[in-house]
mmCIF file of C-alpha atoms in Angstrom:
data_model
loop_
_atom_site.group_PDB
_atom_site.id
_atom_site.type_symbol
_atom_site.label_atom_id
_atom_site.label_comp_id
_atom_site.label_asym_id
_atom_site.label_seq_id
_atom_site.Cartn_x
_atom_site.Cartn_y
_atom_site.Cartn_z
ATOM 1 C CA UNK D 176 -22.777 41.593 16.164
ATOM 2 C CA UNK D 177 -19.365 39.960 14.683
ATOM 3 C CA UNK D 178 -17.506 39.869 17.625
ATOM 4 C CA UNK D 179 -20.228 37.802 19.452
ATOM 5 C CA UNK D 180 -20.272 35.288 16.604
ATOM 6 C CA UNK D 181 -16.669 35.199 16.502
ATOM 7 C CA UNK D 182 -16.784 34.602 20.643
ATOM 8 C CA UNK D 183 -19.376 31.677 20.084
ATOM 9 C CA UNK D 184 -17.831 30.525 17.266
ATOM 10 C CA UNK D 185 -14.700 29.811 19.152
ATOM 11 C CA UNK D 186 -16.234 28.089 22.159
ATOM 12 C CA UNK D 187 -18.401 25.847 20.353
ATOM 13 C CA UNK D 188 -14.939 24.894 18.661
ATOM 14 C CA UNK D 189 -12.835 24.380 22.210
ATOM 15 C CA UNK D 190 -16.348 22.612 23.286
ATOM 16 C CA UNK D 191 -16.390 19.871 20.323
ATOM 17 C CA UNK D 192 -12.368 19.627 20.987
ATOM 18 C CA UNK D 193 -12.926 18.661 24.675
ATOM 19 C CA UNK D 194 -15.486 16.195 23.926
ATOM 20 C CA UNK D 195 -13.834 14.608 21.387
ATOM 21 C CA UNK D 196 -10.732 14.714 23.693
ATOM 22 C CA UNK D 197 -12.721 13.247 26.381
ATOM 23 C CA UNK D 198 -14.151 10.145 24.485
ATOM 24 C CA UNK D 199 -10.838 9.291 23.478
ATOM 25 C CA UNK D 200 -9.370 9.096 26.624
ATOM 26 C CA UNK D 201 -12.285 6.716 27.324
ATOM 27 C CA UNK D 202 -11.794 4.801 25.227
ATOM 28 C CA UNK D 203 -8.103 4.749 25.615
ATOM 29 C CA UNK D 204 -8.844 3.997 29.310
ATOM 30 C CA UNK D 205 -11.080 1.263 28.485
ATOM 31 C CA UNK D 206 -8.923 -0.412 26.221
ATOM 32 C CA UNK D 207 -6.306 -0.020 29.154
ATOM 33 C CA UNK D 208 -8.519 -1.494 31.752
ATOM 34 C CA UNK D 209 -9.441 -4.474 29.193
ATOM 35 C CA UNK D 210 -5.888 -5.216 28.283
ATOM 36 C CA UNK D 211 -5.177 -5.741 32.058
ATOM 37 C CA UNK D 212 -7.836 -7.644 32.650
ATOM 38 C CA UNK D 213 -6.823 -10.147 30.297
ATOM 39 C CA UNK D 214 -3.275 -10.259 31.502
ATOM 40 C CA UNK D 215 -4.528 -10.994 34.905
ATOM 41 C CA UNK D 216 -6.993 -13.771 33.940
ATOM 42 C CA UNK D 217 -3.978 -15.113 32.168
ATOM 43 C CA UNK D 218 -1.323 -15.219 34.592
ATOM 44 C CA UNK D 219 -4.049 -16.599 37.235
ATOM 45 C CA UNK D 220 -4.664 -19.535 34.708
ATOM 46 C CA UNK D 221 -0.842 -20.031 35.074
ATOM 47 C CA UNK D 222 -0.679 -19.797 38.435
ATOM 48 C CA UNK D 223 -3.846 -22.594 38.867
ATOM 49 C CA UNK D 224 -2.536 -24.782 36.254
ATOM 50 C CA UNK D 225 1.225 -24.374 37.918
ATOM 51 C CA UNK D 226 -0.283 -25.140 41.531
ATOM 52 C CA UNK D 227 -2.346 -28.416 40.319
ATOM 53 C CA UNK D 228 0.836 -29.159 38.249
ATOM 54 C CA UNK D 229 2.891 -29.209 41.411
ATOM 55 C CA UNK D 230 0.400 -31.473 43.340
ATOM 56 C CA UNK D 231 -0.103 -33.982 40.651
ATOM 57 C CA UNK D 232 1.384 -37.690 41.482
ATOM 58 C CA UNK D 233 3.299 -38.131 38.411
ATOM 59 C CA UNK D 234 5.513 -34.811 39.684
ATOM 60 C CA UNK D 235 5.666 -35.824 43.059
ATOM 61 C CA UNK D 236 6.858 -39.369 42.004
ATOM 62 C CA UNK D 237 8.987 -37.900 39.290
ATOM 63 C CA UNK D 238 11.076 -35.895 42.771
ATOM 64 C CA UNK D 239 12.177 -39.698 43.612
ATOM 65 C CA UNK D 240 11.835 -42.016 40.637
ATOM 66 C CA UNK D 241 15.423 -41.013 39.191
ATOM 67 C CA UNK D 242 15.045 -44.361 37.380
ATOM 68 C CA UNK D 243 11.923 -44.206 35.356
ATOM 69 C CA UNK D 244 10.936 -40.652 35.431
ATOM 70 C CA UNK D 245 12.407 -39.855 31.976
ATOM 71 C CA UNK D 246 9.784 -42.296 29.998
ATOM 72 C CA UNK D 247 6.545 -39.873 31.796
ATOM 73 C CA UNK D 248 8.101 -36.506 33.356
ATOM 74 C CA UNK D 249 9.477 -34.901 30.337
ATOM 75 C CA UNK D 250 6.122 -35.463 28.159
ATOM 76 C CA UNK D 251 3.580 -34.350 31.134
ATOM 77 C CA UNK D 252 5.920 -31.131 31.189
ATOM 78 C CA UNK D 253 5.696 -30.214 27.877
ATOM 79 C CA UNK D 254 1.833 -30.679 27.828
ATOM 80 C CA UNK D 255 1.806 -27.528 29.870
ATOM 81 C CA UNK D 256 -0.456 -24.851 28.220
ATOM 82 C CA UNK D 257 -2.869 -22.027 28.677
ATOM 83 C CA UNK D 258 -4.063 -22.525 24.906
ATOM 84 C CA UNK D 259 -2.530 -23.720 21.625
ATOM 85 C CA UNK D 260 -0.788 -20.424 21.065
ATOM 86 C CA UNK D 261 0.416 -19.642 24.780
ATOM 87 C CA UNK D 262 3.073 -21.697 25.427
ATOM 88 C CA UNK D 263 4.505 -21.717 29.193
ATOM 89 C CA UNK D 264 8.470 -23.232 29.726
ATOM 90 C CA UNK D 265 7.913 -25.575 32.648
ATOM 91 C CA UNK D 266 11.066 -27.065 34.612
ATOM 92 C CA UNK D 267 10.868 -29.329 37.571
ATOM 93 C CA UNK D 268 13.765 -28.880 40.282
ATOM 94 C CA UNK D 269 15.075 -30.915 43.306
ATOM 95 C CA UNK D 270 15.500 -28.813 46.469
ATOM 96 C CA UNK D 271 18.712 -27.805 46.055
ATOM 97 C CA UNK D 272 17.752 -26.207 42.802
ATOM 98 C CA UNK D 273 19.237 -28.654 40.108
ATOM 99 C CA UNK D 274 17.026 -29.220 37.135
ATOM 100 C CA UNK D 275 15.334 -33.100 37.199
ATOM 101 C CA UNK D 276 13.258 -32.692 33.786
ATOM 102 C CA UNK D 277 11.835 -29.775 31.597
ATOM 103 C CA UNK D 278 9.502 -28.731 28.615
ATOM 104 C CA UNK D 279 12.102 -26.913 26.883
ATOM 105 C CA UNK D 280 15.956 -26.488 26.595
ATOM 106 C CA UNK D 281 15.422 -22.382 27.303
ATOM 107 C CA UNK D 282 14.918 -23.595 31.394
ATOM 108 C CA UNK D 283 17.918 -23.207 33.348
ATOM 109 C CA UNK D 284 19.431 -26.096 34.857
ATOM 110 C CA UNK D 285 20.045 -24.782 38.342
ATOM 111 C CA UNK D 286 17.797 -21.854 40.354
ATOM 112 C CA UNK D 287 19.071 -22.626 43.797
ATOM 113 C CA UNK D 288 20.605 -18.691 43.427
ATOM 114 C CA UNK D 289 17.057 -17.505 41.879
ATOM 115 C CA UNK D 290 15.222 -14.764 43.937
ATOM 116 C CA UNK D 291 12.532 -16.263 45.742
ATOM 117 C CA UNK D 292 13.851 -19.944 45.956
ATOM 118 C CA UNK D 293 14.693 -20.095 49.600
ATOM 119 C CA UNK D 294 10.778 -18.659 49.835
ATOM 120 C CA UNK D 295 9.812 -21.747 47.736
ATOM 121 C CA UNK D 296 11.004 -24.228 49.951
ATOM 122 C CA UNK D 297 9.525 -23.078 52.736
ATOM 123 C CA UNK D 298 6.065 -23.586 50.884
ATOM 124 C CA UNK D 299 5.677 -20.635 49.434
ATOM 125 C CA UNK D 300 4.647 -19.855 45.631
ATOM 126 C CA UNK D 301 6.872 -16.814 44.107
ATOM 127 C CA UNK D 302 6.764 -14.782 40.876
ATOM 128 C CA UNK D 303 9.750 -12.642 39.444
ATOM 129 C CA UNK D 304 10.653 -10.881 36.410
ATOM 130 C CA UNK D 305 13.181 -11.280 34.391
ATOM 131 C CA UNK D 306 14.031 -8.383 31.810
ATOM 132 C CA UNK D 307 16.476 -9.218 28.727
ATOM 133 C CA UNK D 308 16.775 -6.995 25.770
ATOM 134 C CA UNK D 309 13.739 -8.312 24.001
ATOM 135 C CA UNK D 310 10.496 -9.562 25.087
ATOM 136 C CA UNK D 311 10.982 -12.580 23.720
ATOM 137 C CA UNK D 312 14.089 -13.553 25.726
ATOM 138 C CA UNK D 313 12.448 -11.487 28.972
ATOM 139 C CA UNK D 314 9.903 -13.538 31.156
ATOM 140 C CA UNK D 315 8.155 -13.847 34.638
ATOM 141 C CA UNK D 316 9.227 -17.063 36.683
ATOM 142 C CA UNK D 317 6.310 -18.241 38.566
ATOM 143 C CA UNK D 318 7.429 -21.518 41.586
ATOM 144 C CA UNK D 319 5.745 -23.799 43.393
ATOM 145 C CA UNK D 320 6.680 -26.097 46.398
ATOM 146 C CA UNK D 321 6.272 -29.537 45.491
ATOM 147 C CA UNK D 322 5.509 -31.366 48.454
ATOM 148 C CA UNK D 323 6.324 -35.097 48.935
ATOM 149 C CA UNK D 324 3.841 -36.995 50.654
ATOM 150 C CA UNK D 325 5.964 -39.141 53.291
ATOM 151 C CA UNK D 326 7.101 -36.230 54.542
ATOM 152 C CA UNK D 327 4.680 -33.117 53.776
ATOM 153 C CA UNK D 328 7.774 -30.765 53.223
ATOM 154 C CA UNK D 329 8.882 -29.439 49.998
ATOM 155 C CA UNK D 330 11.360 -31.914 48.350
ATOM 156 C CA UNK D 331 10.897 -29.995 45.054
ATOM 157 C CA UNK D 332 10.001 -26.793 42.712
ATOM 158 C CA UNK D 333 8.004 -26.448 39.962
ATOM 159 C CA UNK D 334 8.818 -23.506 37.579
ATOM 160 C CA UNK D 335 6.827 -21.916 35.001
ATOM 161 C CA UNK D 336 8.418 -19.343 32.650
ATOM 162 C CA UNK D 337 5.788 -16.733 31.030
ATOM 163 C CA UNK D 338 7.550 -14.914 28.443
ATOM 164 C CA UNK D 339 6.205 -11.460 27.289
ATOM 165 C CA UNK D 340 6.211 -12.729 23.786
ATOM 166 C CA UNK D 341 2.847 -14.192 24.490
ATOM 167 C CA UNK D 342 1.314 -10.858 25.251
ATOM 168 C CA UNK D 343 0.468 -9.695 21.884
ATOM 169 C CA UNK D 344 -1.576 -12.811 21.573
ATOM 170 C CA UNK D 345 -3.438 -11.775 24.931
ATOM 171 C CA UNK D 346 -3.871 -8.341 24.201
ATOM 172 C CA UNK D 347 -5.348 -8.867 21.010
ATOM 173 C CA UNK D 348 -2.808 -6.511 18.996
ATOM 174 C CA UNK D 349 -1.115 -6.994 15.452
ATOM 175 C CA UNK D 350 0.684 -4.438 12.998
ATOM 176 C CA UNK D 351 -2.784 -3.149 12.227
ATOM 177 C CA UNK D 352 -4.453 -2.345 16.137
ATOM 178 C CA UNK D 353 -5.482 1.340 16.856
ATOM 179 C CA UNK D 354 -3.856 1.030 20.175
ATOM 180 C CA UNK D 355 -0.538 0.732 21.762
ATOM 181 C CA UNK D 356 0.042 -1.265 25.143
ATOM 182 C CA UNK D 357 3.084 -0.192 27.149
ATOM 183 C CA UNK D 358 3.625 -2.645 30.362
ATOM 184 C CA UNK D 359 5.645 -1.111 33.574
ATOM 185 C CA UNK D 360 6.724 -2.688 36.719
ATOM 186 C CA UNK D 361 6.112 -1.318 39.751
ATOM 187 C CA UNK D 362 9.178 1.125 39.314
ATOM 188 C CA UNK D 363 7.579 2.716 36.500
ATOM 189 C CA UNK D 364 10.168 1.028 34.515
ATOM 190 C CA UNK D 365 9.305 -0.488 31.030
ATOM 191 C CA UNK D 366 8.753 -4.294 30.660
ATOM 192 C CA UNK D 367 7.112 -4.558 27.153
ATOM 193 C CA UNK D 368 5.108 -2.522 24.379
ATOM 194 C CA UNK D 369 3.140 -3.655 21.807
ATOM 195 C CA UNK D 370 3.099 -2.744 18.630
ATOM 196 C CA UNK D 371 4.995 0.479 19.847
ATOM 197 C CA UNK D 372 5.469 2.471 16.768
ATOM 198 C CA UNK D 373 9.177 3.552 15.547
ATOM 199 C CA UNK D 374 8.239 7.086 15.737
ATOM 200 C CA UNK D 375 6.487 7.473 19.238
ATOM 201 C CA UNK D 376 6.195 11.245 18.390
ATOM 202 C CA UNK D 377 2.354 9.983 16.938
ATOM 203 C CA UNK D 378 2.004 9.228 20.836
ATOM 204 C CA UNK D 379 2.126 12.675 22.014
ATOM 205 C CA UNK D 380 -0.803 14.129 22.738
ATOM 206 C CA UNK D 381 -1.083 17.905 20.863
#
């Protein structure tokens, strides 16, 4: 009788433990999917708004209006945002990749050697990740061609820089969060993590 009771007790304990692990895994998967959806929606909104801005008359005129564009172009680019807390640096460049106007000094002055620049001048949008040591300096560069109406050819490039330090707001995480998020690229290399603990031993499943 003692042996039977002991076996049943061990089985019940293992069953409950497995059930708890399955529930925890379900919650983790759900949060990961939700986080990925939030980032996808945010980047989709950035793409959509950049595409519309590249087709706006102010940006198109800014390509050729070398005398008057300083009065309207920089303020217009500076207004680009998805929300009050999610800012995107924006720059307008000519067909040689030289800067015409920008919303922030963080936007480079020449993008002619950036990956995908030639593809944008052929009429296609492009997105590339630029890694730095900190999430604050790392960003995703999204570029769209600016078509001049008279030629219907790309005469400029509109660049949007999405900084990774926007992502905690998108994922709705803070120091009190119960979940940790790690974002990786296609190769599996870590792009960012929020809010990753100093001691990652607590993340290892026992």
